[in-house]
PDB file of C-alpha atoms in Angstrom:
ATOM      1  CA  UNK N 224      67.627 165.479  70.949  1.00 90.00           C
ATOM      2  CA  UNK N 225      68.874 163.632  73.563  1.00 90.00           C
ATOM      3  CA  UNK N 226      69.997 166.375  75.984  1.00 87.00           C
ATOM      4  CA  UNK N 227      66.807 168.082  75.695  1.00 90.00           C
ATOM      5  CA  UNK N 228      64.827 164.833  76.475  1.00 88.00           C
ATOM      6  CA  UNK N 229      67.055 164.292  79.717  1.00 86.00           C
ATOM      7  CA  UNK N 230      66.679 167.699  80.596  1.00 86.00           C
ATOM      8  CA  UNK N 231      63.009 167.334  80.215  1.00 88.00           C
ATOM      9  CA  UNK N 232      62.908 163.953  82.347  1.00 86.00           C
ATOM     10  CA  UNK N 233      62.099 162.264  79.033  1.00 87.00           C
ATOM     11  CA  UNK N 234      64.639 160.368  77.813  1.00 87.00           C
ATOM     12  CA  UNK N 235      62.665 157.861  76.232  1.00 86.00           C
ATOM     13  CA  UNK N 236      61.120 160.157  73.873  1.00 86.00           C
ATOM     14  CA  UNK N 237      64.689 160.175  72.149  1.00 91.00           C
ATOM     15  CA  UNK N 238      65.048 156.220  71.809  1.00 91.00           C
ATOM     16  CA  UNK N 239      62.686 155.773  68.948  1.00 89.00           C
ATOM     17  CA  UNK N 240      64.454 158.291  66.989  1.00 90.00           C
ATOM     18  CA  UNK N 241      67.935 157.003  67.786  1.00 92.00           C
ATOM     19  CA  UNK N 242      66.814 153.562  66.518  1.00 91.00           C
ATOM     20  CA  UNK N 243      65.661 154.910  63.488  1.00 91.00           C
ATOM     21  CA  UNK N 244      69.179 156.322  62.361  1.00 91.00           C
ATOM     22  CA  UNK N 245      69.952 154.296  59.333  1.00 91.00           C
ATOM     23  CA  UNK N 246      73.661 154.754  59.483  1.00 91.00           C
ATOM     24  CA  UNK N 247      75.410 152.348  62.131  1.00 92.00           C
ATOM     25  CA  UNK N 248      77.906 154.750  63.487  1.00 93.00           C
ATOM     26  CA  UNK N 249      74.951 157.220  64.153  1.00 93.00           C
ATOM     27  CA  UNK N 250      73.091 154.757  65.985  1.00 94.00           C
ATOM     28  CA  UNK N 251      76.336 153.826  68.142  1.00 95.00           C
ATOM     29  CA  UNK N 252      76.877 157.404  68.696  1.00 95.00           C
ATOM     30  CA  UNK N 253      73.205 158.310  69.478  1.00 94.00           C
ATOM     31  CA  UNK N 254      72.747 155.063  71.827  1.00 95.00           C
ATOM     32  CA  UNK N 255      76.088 156.266  73.200  1.00 95.00           C
ATOM     33  CA  UNK N 256      74.418 159.611  74.706  1.00 94.00           C
ATOM     34  CA  UNK N 257      71.595 157.852  75.615  1.00 94.00           C
ATOM     35  CA  UNK N 258      73.529 155.693  78.006  1.00 93.00           C
ATOM     36  CA  UNK N 259      74.937 158.826  79.754  1.00 90.00           C
ATOM     37  CA  UNK N 260      71.584 160.486  79.595  1.00 91.00           C
ATOM     38  CA  UNK N 261      70.131 157.789  81.758  1.00 90.00           C
ATOM     39  CA  UNK N 262      72.593 157.823  84.348  1.00 88.00           C
ATOM     40  CA  UNK N 263      76.281 159.428  84.544  1.00 84.00           C
ATOM     41  CA  UNK N 264      77.117 155.954  85.854  1.00 87.00           C
ATOM     42  CA  UNK N 265      77.080 154.696  82.452  1.00 92.00           C
ATOM     43  CA  UNK N 266      80.066 156.635  81.259  1.00 91.00           C
ATOM     44  CA  UNK N 267      82.382 153.505  80.834  1.00 93.00           C
ATOM     45  CA  UNK N 268      79.529 151.843  78.550  1.00 94.00           C
ATOM     46  CA  UNK N 269      78.928 155.360  76.698  1.00 94.00           C
ATOM     47  CA  UNK N 270      82.497 155.794  76.016  1.00 95.00           C
ATOM     48  CA  UNK N 271      82.874 152.076  74.572  1.00 96.00           C
ATOM     49  CA  UNK N 272      80.067 153.053  72.115  1.00 95.00           C
ATOM     50  CA  UNK N 273      81.579 156.287  71.061  1.00 95.00           C
ATOM     51  CA  UNK N 274      85.139 154.179  70.486  1.00 95.00           C
ATOM     52  CA  UNK N 275      82.810 151.670  68.320  1.00 96.00           C
ATOM     53  CA  UNK N 276      81.717 155.005  66.455  1.00 95.00           C
ATOM     54  CA  UNK N 277      84.351 156.474  65.699  1.00 94.00           C
ATOM     55  CA  UNK N 278      86.259 153.306  64.161  1.00 95.00           C
ATOM     56  CA  UNK N 279      83.073 152.842  62.098  1.00 94.00           C
ATOM     57  CA  UNK N 280      83.140 156.792  61.073  1.00 94.00           C
ATOM     58  CA  UNK N 281      86.394 157.556  61.510  1.00 95.00           C
ATOM     59  CA  UNK N 282      86.022 160.793  59.422  1.00 95.00           C
ATOM     60  CA  UNK N 283      83.484 162.702  61.867  1.00 95.00           C
ATOM     61  CA  UNK N 284      85.000 164.918  64.316  1.00 96.00           C
ATOM     62  CA  UNK N 285      82.292 165.281  66.783  1.00 95.00           C
ATOM     63  CA  UNK N 286      82.549 161.556  68.069  1.00 96.00           C
ATOM     64  CA  UNK N 287      86.278 161.811  69.320  1.00 97.00           C
ATOM     65  CA  UNK N 288      85.275 165.453  70.520  1.00 97.00           C
ATOM     66  CA  UNK N 289      81.972 164.422  72.714  1.00 95.00           C
ATOM     67  CA  UNK N 290      84.314 161.536  73.869  1.00 96.00           C
ATOM     68  CA  UNK N 291      87.188 163.794  74.830  1.00 96.00           C
ATOM     69  CA  UNK N 292      84.495 166.221  76.549  1.00 94.00           C
ATOM     70  CA  UNK N 293      82.856 163.551  78.666  1.00 93.00           C
ATOM     71  CA  UNK N 294      86.609 162.591  79.713  1.00 94.00           C
ATOM     72  CA  UNK N 295      87.584 166.167  80.537  1.00 92.00           C
ATOM     73  CA  UNK N 296      83.943 166.745  82.488  1.00 89.00           C
ATOM     74  CA  UNK N 297      85.183 163.652  84.411  1.00 88.00           C
ATOM     75  CA  UNK N 298      88.777 164.874  85.524  1.00 87.00           C
ATOM     76  CA  UNK N 299      90.711 162.954  83.035  1.00 92.00           C
ATOM     77  CA  UNK N 300      92.671 165.027  81.116  1.00 92.00           C
ATOM     78  CA  UNK N 301      95.047 162.804  80.146  1.00 94.00           C
ATOM     79  CA  UNK N 302      92.692 160.629  78.372  1.00 95.00           C
ATOM     80  CA  UNK N 303      90.962 163.458  77.353  1.00 96.00           C
ATOM     81  CA  UNK N 304      93.632 165.282  75.441  1.00 96.00           C
ATOM     82  CA  UNK N 305      94.341 162.883  72.435  1.00 97.00           C
ATOM     83  CA  UNK N 306      90.793 162.775  71.740  1.00 97.00           C
ATOM     84  CA  UNK N 307      90.329 166.286  71.539  1.00 96.00           C
ATOM     85  CA  UNK N 308      93.263 166.749  69.439  1.00 96.00           C
ATOM     86  CA  UNK N 309      92.402 163.950  66.832  1.00 97.00           C
ATOM     87  CA  UNK N 310      88.870 165.910  66.704  1.00 96.00           C
ATOM     88  CA  UNK N 311      90.636 169.381  66.305  1.00 94.00           C
ATOM     89  CA  UNK N 312      92.777 167.436  63.309  1.00 94.00           C
ATOM     90  CA  UNK N 313      89.456 166.431  61.797  1.00 95.00           C
ATOM     91  CA  UNK N 314      88.044 169.674  61.902  1.00 93.00           C
ATOM     92  CA  UNK N 315      89.490 172.638  63.075  1.00 89.00           C
ATOM     93  CA  UNK N 316      86.554 174.651  64.992  1.00 91.00           C
ATOM     94  CA  UNK N 317      86.707 177.381  67.934  1.00 90.00           C
ATOM     95  CA  UNK N 318      84.667 174.898  70.401  1.00 91.00           C
ATOM     96  CA  UNK N 319      87.440 172.222  69.986  1.00 93.00           C
ATOM     97  CA  UNK N 320      90.206 174.405  70.278  1.00 92.00           C
ATOM     98  CA  UNK N 321      89.062 175.866  73.703  1.00 91.00           C
ATOM     99  CA  UNK N 322      87.912 172.718  74.813  1.00 93.00           C
ATOM    100  CA  UNK N 323      91.525 171.508  74.055  1.00 94.00           C
ATOM    101  CA  UNK N 324      93.006 174.663  75.715  1.00 92.00           C
ATOM    102  CA  UNK N 325      91.272 173.470  79.019  1.00 91.00           C
ATOM    103  CA  UNK N 326      92.452 170.293  78.997  1.00 93.00           C
ATOM    104  CA  UNK N 327      96.007 171.803  78.305  1.00 92.00           C
ATOM    105  CA  UNK N 328      96.006 173.946  81.277  1.00 86.00           C
ATOM    106  CA  UNK N 329      94.390 170.785  83.466  1.00 86.00           C
ATOM    107  CA  UNK N 330      97.635 169.118  82.765  1.00 87.00           C
ATOM    108  CA  UNK N 331      99.598 171.872  83.742  1.00 79.00           C
ATOM    109  CA  UNK N 332     100.832 173.283  79.830  1.00 85.00           C
ATOM    110  CA  UNK N 333     100.209 176.938  80.725  1.00 80.00           C
ATOM    111  CA  UNK N 334     101.758 178.068  77.662  1.00 81.00           C
ATOM    112  CA  UNK N 335      99.923 175.442  75.165  1.00 87.00           C
ATOM    113  CA  UNK N 336      96.569 176.368  76.314  1.00 87.00           C
ATOM    114  CA  UNK N 337      97.415 180.027  75.840  1.00 83.00           C
ATOM    115  CA  UNK N 338      98.655 179.047  72.571  1.00 85.00           C
ATOM    116  CA  UNK N 339      95.456 177.270  71.749  1.00 86.00           C
ATOM    117  CA  UNK N 340      93.103 179.853  72.905  1.00 82.00           C
ATOM    118  CA  UNK N 341      95.026 182.118  70.498  1.00 81.00           C
ATOM    119  CA  UNK N 342      94.538 179.671  67.698  1.00 79.00           C
ATOM    120  CA  UNK N 343      90.708 179.249  68.422  1.00 80.00           C
ATOM    121  CA  UNK N 344      90.232 183.270  67.381  1.00 77.00           C
ATOM    122  CA  UNK N 345      90.779 182.234  63.748  1.00 83.00           C
ATOM    123  CA  UNK N 346      87.718 180.148  63.762  1.00 82.00           C
ATOM    124  CA  UNK N 347      85.268 183.276  64.542  1.00 80.00           C
ATOM    125  CA  UNK N 348      84.329 181.686  67.777  1.00 84.00           C
ATOM    126  CA  UNK N 349      80.559 182.443  68.813  1.00 86.00           C
ATOM    127  CA  UNK N 350      79.384 183.746  72.537  1.00 88.00           C
ATOM    128  CA  UNK N 351      79.547 180.532  73.734  1.00 85.00           C
ATOM    129  CA  UNK N 352      83.239 180.003  72.710  1.00 85.00           C
ATOM    130  CA  UNK N 353      83.885 183.585  73.715  1.00 85.00           C
ATOM    131  CA  UNK N 354      82.900 182.965  77.273  1.00 88.00           C
ATOM    132  CA  UNK N 355      84.699 179.545  77.745  1.00 85.00           C
ATOM    133  CA  UNK N 356      87.571 181.258  76.398  1.00 83.00           C
ATOM    134  CA  UNK N 357      87.411 184.295  78.983  1.00 84.00           C
ATOM    135  CA  UNK N 358      86.969 181.458  81.775  1.00 85.00           C
ATOM    136  CA  UNK N 359      90.364 180.014  80.754  1.00 81.00           C
ATOM    137  CA  UNK N 360      92.022 182.998  81.010  1.00 77.00           C
ATOM    138  CA  UNK N 361      90.864 183.511  84.646  1.00 79.00           C
ATOM    139  CA  UNK N 362      91.845 180.085  85.617  1.00 78.00           C
ATOM    140  CA  UNK N 363      95.306 180.900  84.677  1.00 74.00           C
ATOM    141  CA  UNK N 364      95.354 184.126  85.989  1.00 67.00           C
ATOM    142  CA  UNK N 365      94.139 182.411  89.354  1.00 70.00           C
ATOM    143  CA  UNK N 366      96.773 180.147  89.172  1.00 64.00           C
ATOM    144  CA  UNK N 367      99.847 182.780  88.297  1.00 56.00           C
ATOM    145  CA  UNK N 368      99.052 185.682  90.076  1.00 62.00           C
ATOM    146  CA  UNK N 369     101.167 186.595  92.872  1.00 68.00           C
ATOM    147  CA  UNK N 370     103.330 183.674  92.154  1.00 77.00           C
ATOM    148  CA  UNK N 371     106.906 184.672  92.128  1.00 81.00           C
ATOM    149  CA  UNK N 372     108.447 183.078  88.708  1.00 81.00           C
ATOM    150  CA  UNK N 373     111.463 181.586  90.287  1.00 84.00           C
ATOM    151  CA  UNK N 374     108.919 179.649  92.394  1.00 86.00           C
ATOM    152  CA  UNK N 375     106.059 178.587  89.602  1.00 86.00           C
ATOM    153  CA  UNK N 376     107.245 175.196  88.663  1.00 90.00           C
ATOM    154  CA  UNK N 377     108.192 174.179  92.492  1.00 91.00           C
ATOM    155  CA  UNK N 378     104.858 175.447  93.400  1.00 91.00           C
ATOM    156  CA  UNK N 379     102.920 173.520  90.770  1.00 89.00           C
ATOM    157  CA  UNK N 380     104.237 170.475  91.367  1.00 92.00           C
ATOM    158  CA  UNK N 381     104.301 170.889  94.938  1.00 92.00           C
ATOM    159  CA  UNK N 382     100.423 171.161  94.661  1.00 89.00           C
ATOM    160  CA  UNK N 383     100.488 168.311  92.298  1.00 90.00           C
ATOM    161  CA  UNK N 384     102.105 166.182  95.383  1.00 92.00           C
ATOM    162  CA  UNK N 385     100.101 167.348  97.684  1.00 89.00           C
ATOM    163  CA  UNK N 386      96.240 167.232  95.444  1.00 86.00           C
ATOM    164  CA  UNK N 387      97.010 164.327  93.154  1.00 87.00           C
ATOM    165  CA  UNK N 388      99.648 162.031  95.141  1.00 88.00           C
ATOM    166  CA  UNK N 389      98.674 162.522  98.523  1.00 88.00           C
ATOM    167  CA  UNK N 390     102.532 163.143  99.291  1.00 91.00           C
ATOM    168  CA  UNK N 391     102.382 165.915 102.294  1.00 91.00           C
ATOM    169  CA  UNK N 392     105.444 165.488 103.302  1.00 93.00           C
ATOM    170  CA  UNK N 393     107.451 165.770 100.171  1.00 94.00           C
ATOM    171  CA  UNK N 394     105.102 168.731  99.129  1.00 93.00           C
ATOM    172  CA  UNK N 395     105.790 170.586 102.795  1.00 93.00           C
ATOM    173  CA  UNK N 396     109.684 170.069 102.342  1.00 93.00           C
ATOM    174  CA  UNK N 397     109.748 171.618  98.810  1.00 92.00           C
ATOM    175  CA  UNK N 398     107.748 174.269  99.850  1.00 91.00           C
ATOM    176  CA  UNK N 399     109.590 175.410 103.126  1.00 90.00           C
ATOM    177  CA  UNK N 400     112.581 175.453 100.439  1.00 90.00           C
ATOM    178  CA  UNK N 401     110.592 178.273  98.240  1.00 90.00           C
ATOM    179  CA  UNK N 402     109.370 179.818 101.417  1.00 88.00           C
ATOM    180  CA  UNK N 403     112.905 180.481 102.705  1.00 87.00           C
ATOM    181  CA  UNK N 404     113.573 182.167  99.131  1.00 87.00           C
ATOM    182  CA  UNK N 405     110.260 183.847  98.971  1.00 86.00           C
ATOM    183  CA  UNK N 406     109.282 184.613 102.572  1.00 84.00           C
ATOM    184  CA  UNK N 407     106.207 186.981 101.264  1.00 79.00           C
ATOM    185  CA  UNK N 408     104.518 184.432  99.123  1.00 85.00           C
ATOM    186  CA  UNK N 409     100.692 184.086 100.371  1.00 84.00           C
ATOM    187  CA  UNK N 410     100.135 180.755  98.460  1.00 85.00           C
ATOM    188  CA  UNK N 411     103.337 179.248  99.356  1.00 89.00           C
ATOM    189  CA  UNK N 412     102.308 179.753 103.316  1.00 90.00           C
ATOM    190  CA  UNK N 413      98.684 178.438 102.381  1.00 88.00           C
ATOM    191  CA  UNK N 414      99.992 175.053 100.505  1.00 90.00           C
ATOM    192  CA  UNK N 415     102.513 174.583 103.827  1.00 92.00           C
ATOM    193  CA  UNK N 416      99.305 175.103 105.796  1.00 91.00           C
ATOM    194  CA  UNK N 417      97.305 172.535 103.818  1.00 91.00           C
ATOM    195  CA  UNK N 418     100.096 170.199 103.805  1.00 92.00           C
ATOM    196  CA  UNK N 419     100.836 170.531 107.690  1.00 92.00           C
ATOM    197  CA  UNK N 420      97.005 169.915 107.633  1.00 89.00           C
ATOM    198  CA  UNK N 421      97.009 166.332 105.828  1.00 89.00           C
ATOM    199  CA  UNK N 422      99.875 165.849 108.020  1.00 91.00           C
ATOM    200  CA  UNK N 423      97.381 166.023 110.767  1.00 90.00           C
ATOM    201  CA  UNK N 424      99.498 169.157 112.698  1.00 90.00           C
ATOM    202  CA  UNK N 425      96.565 171.743 113.396  1.00 87.00           C
ATOM    203  CA  UNK N 426      98.541 173.966 115.236  1.00 88.00           C
ATOM    204  CA  UNK N 427     101.554 174.258 112.526  1.00 89.00           C
ATOM    205  CA  UNK N 428      98.844 174.663 109.980  1.00 89.00           C
ATOM    206  CA  UNK N 429      96.999 177.849 111.989  1.00 89.00           C
ATOM    207  CA  UNK N 430     100.314 179.391 111.582  1.00 88.00           C
ATOM    208  CA  UNK N 431     101.132 178.967 108.202  1.00 89.00           C
ATOM    209  CA  UNK N 432      97.440 180.312 107.324  1.00 88.00           C
ATOM    210  CA  UNK N 433      97.907 183.314 109.744  1.00 86.00           C
ATOM    211  CA  UNK N 434     101.146 184.000 107.818  1.00 85.00           C
ATOM    212  CA  UNK N 435      99.218 183.940 104.611  1.00 83.00           C
TER     213      UNK N 435
END
């Protein structure tokens, strides 16, 4: 109801329905969704309400699942993972398993993500879960396509250095070693080009990207 009201631009329609919920934990959960529906900037307050709701209703799997999903959509996979693991433990569903798989992939745990997707099969996934499962497989294929097996760990680490830690120099040093071993690895040359660009070396960046 809250989600439909948000899409219609009529969040106020759901307020009285949430306020009428008898269980305190349910009201907290509803208030969390209302807070987020009013503005994405209310994410922190929504998560606090979900935490309170989860403490009041510890056996309900939906609450930690919703918190995990919100965190994952905000790019906080490390915080989302324990929430999703807790939800899956409380109630094993295809929806939770697939969402946890995406969180694991975001954290670089490709094998664990694949295992999680395989586990989802036993929970009779519906069309939406199957679609999200296929999306995860495509993400894995994009990450691993044409990456030499001997370079995968270093390549992923170099990507993290550049993207997450803003350490272009360290990324460049690591990738230059990889390129020496695998001179025909396009992704390696691309990452070198991006690192050079971050270091304000446009000429070197162009050379690397042309090689890629």
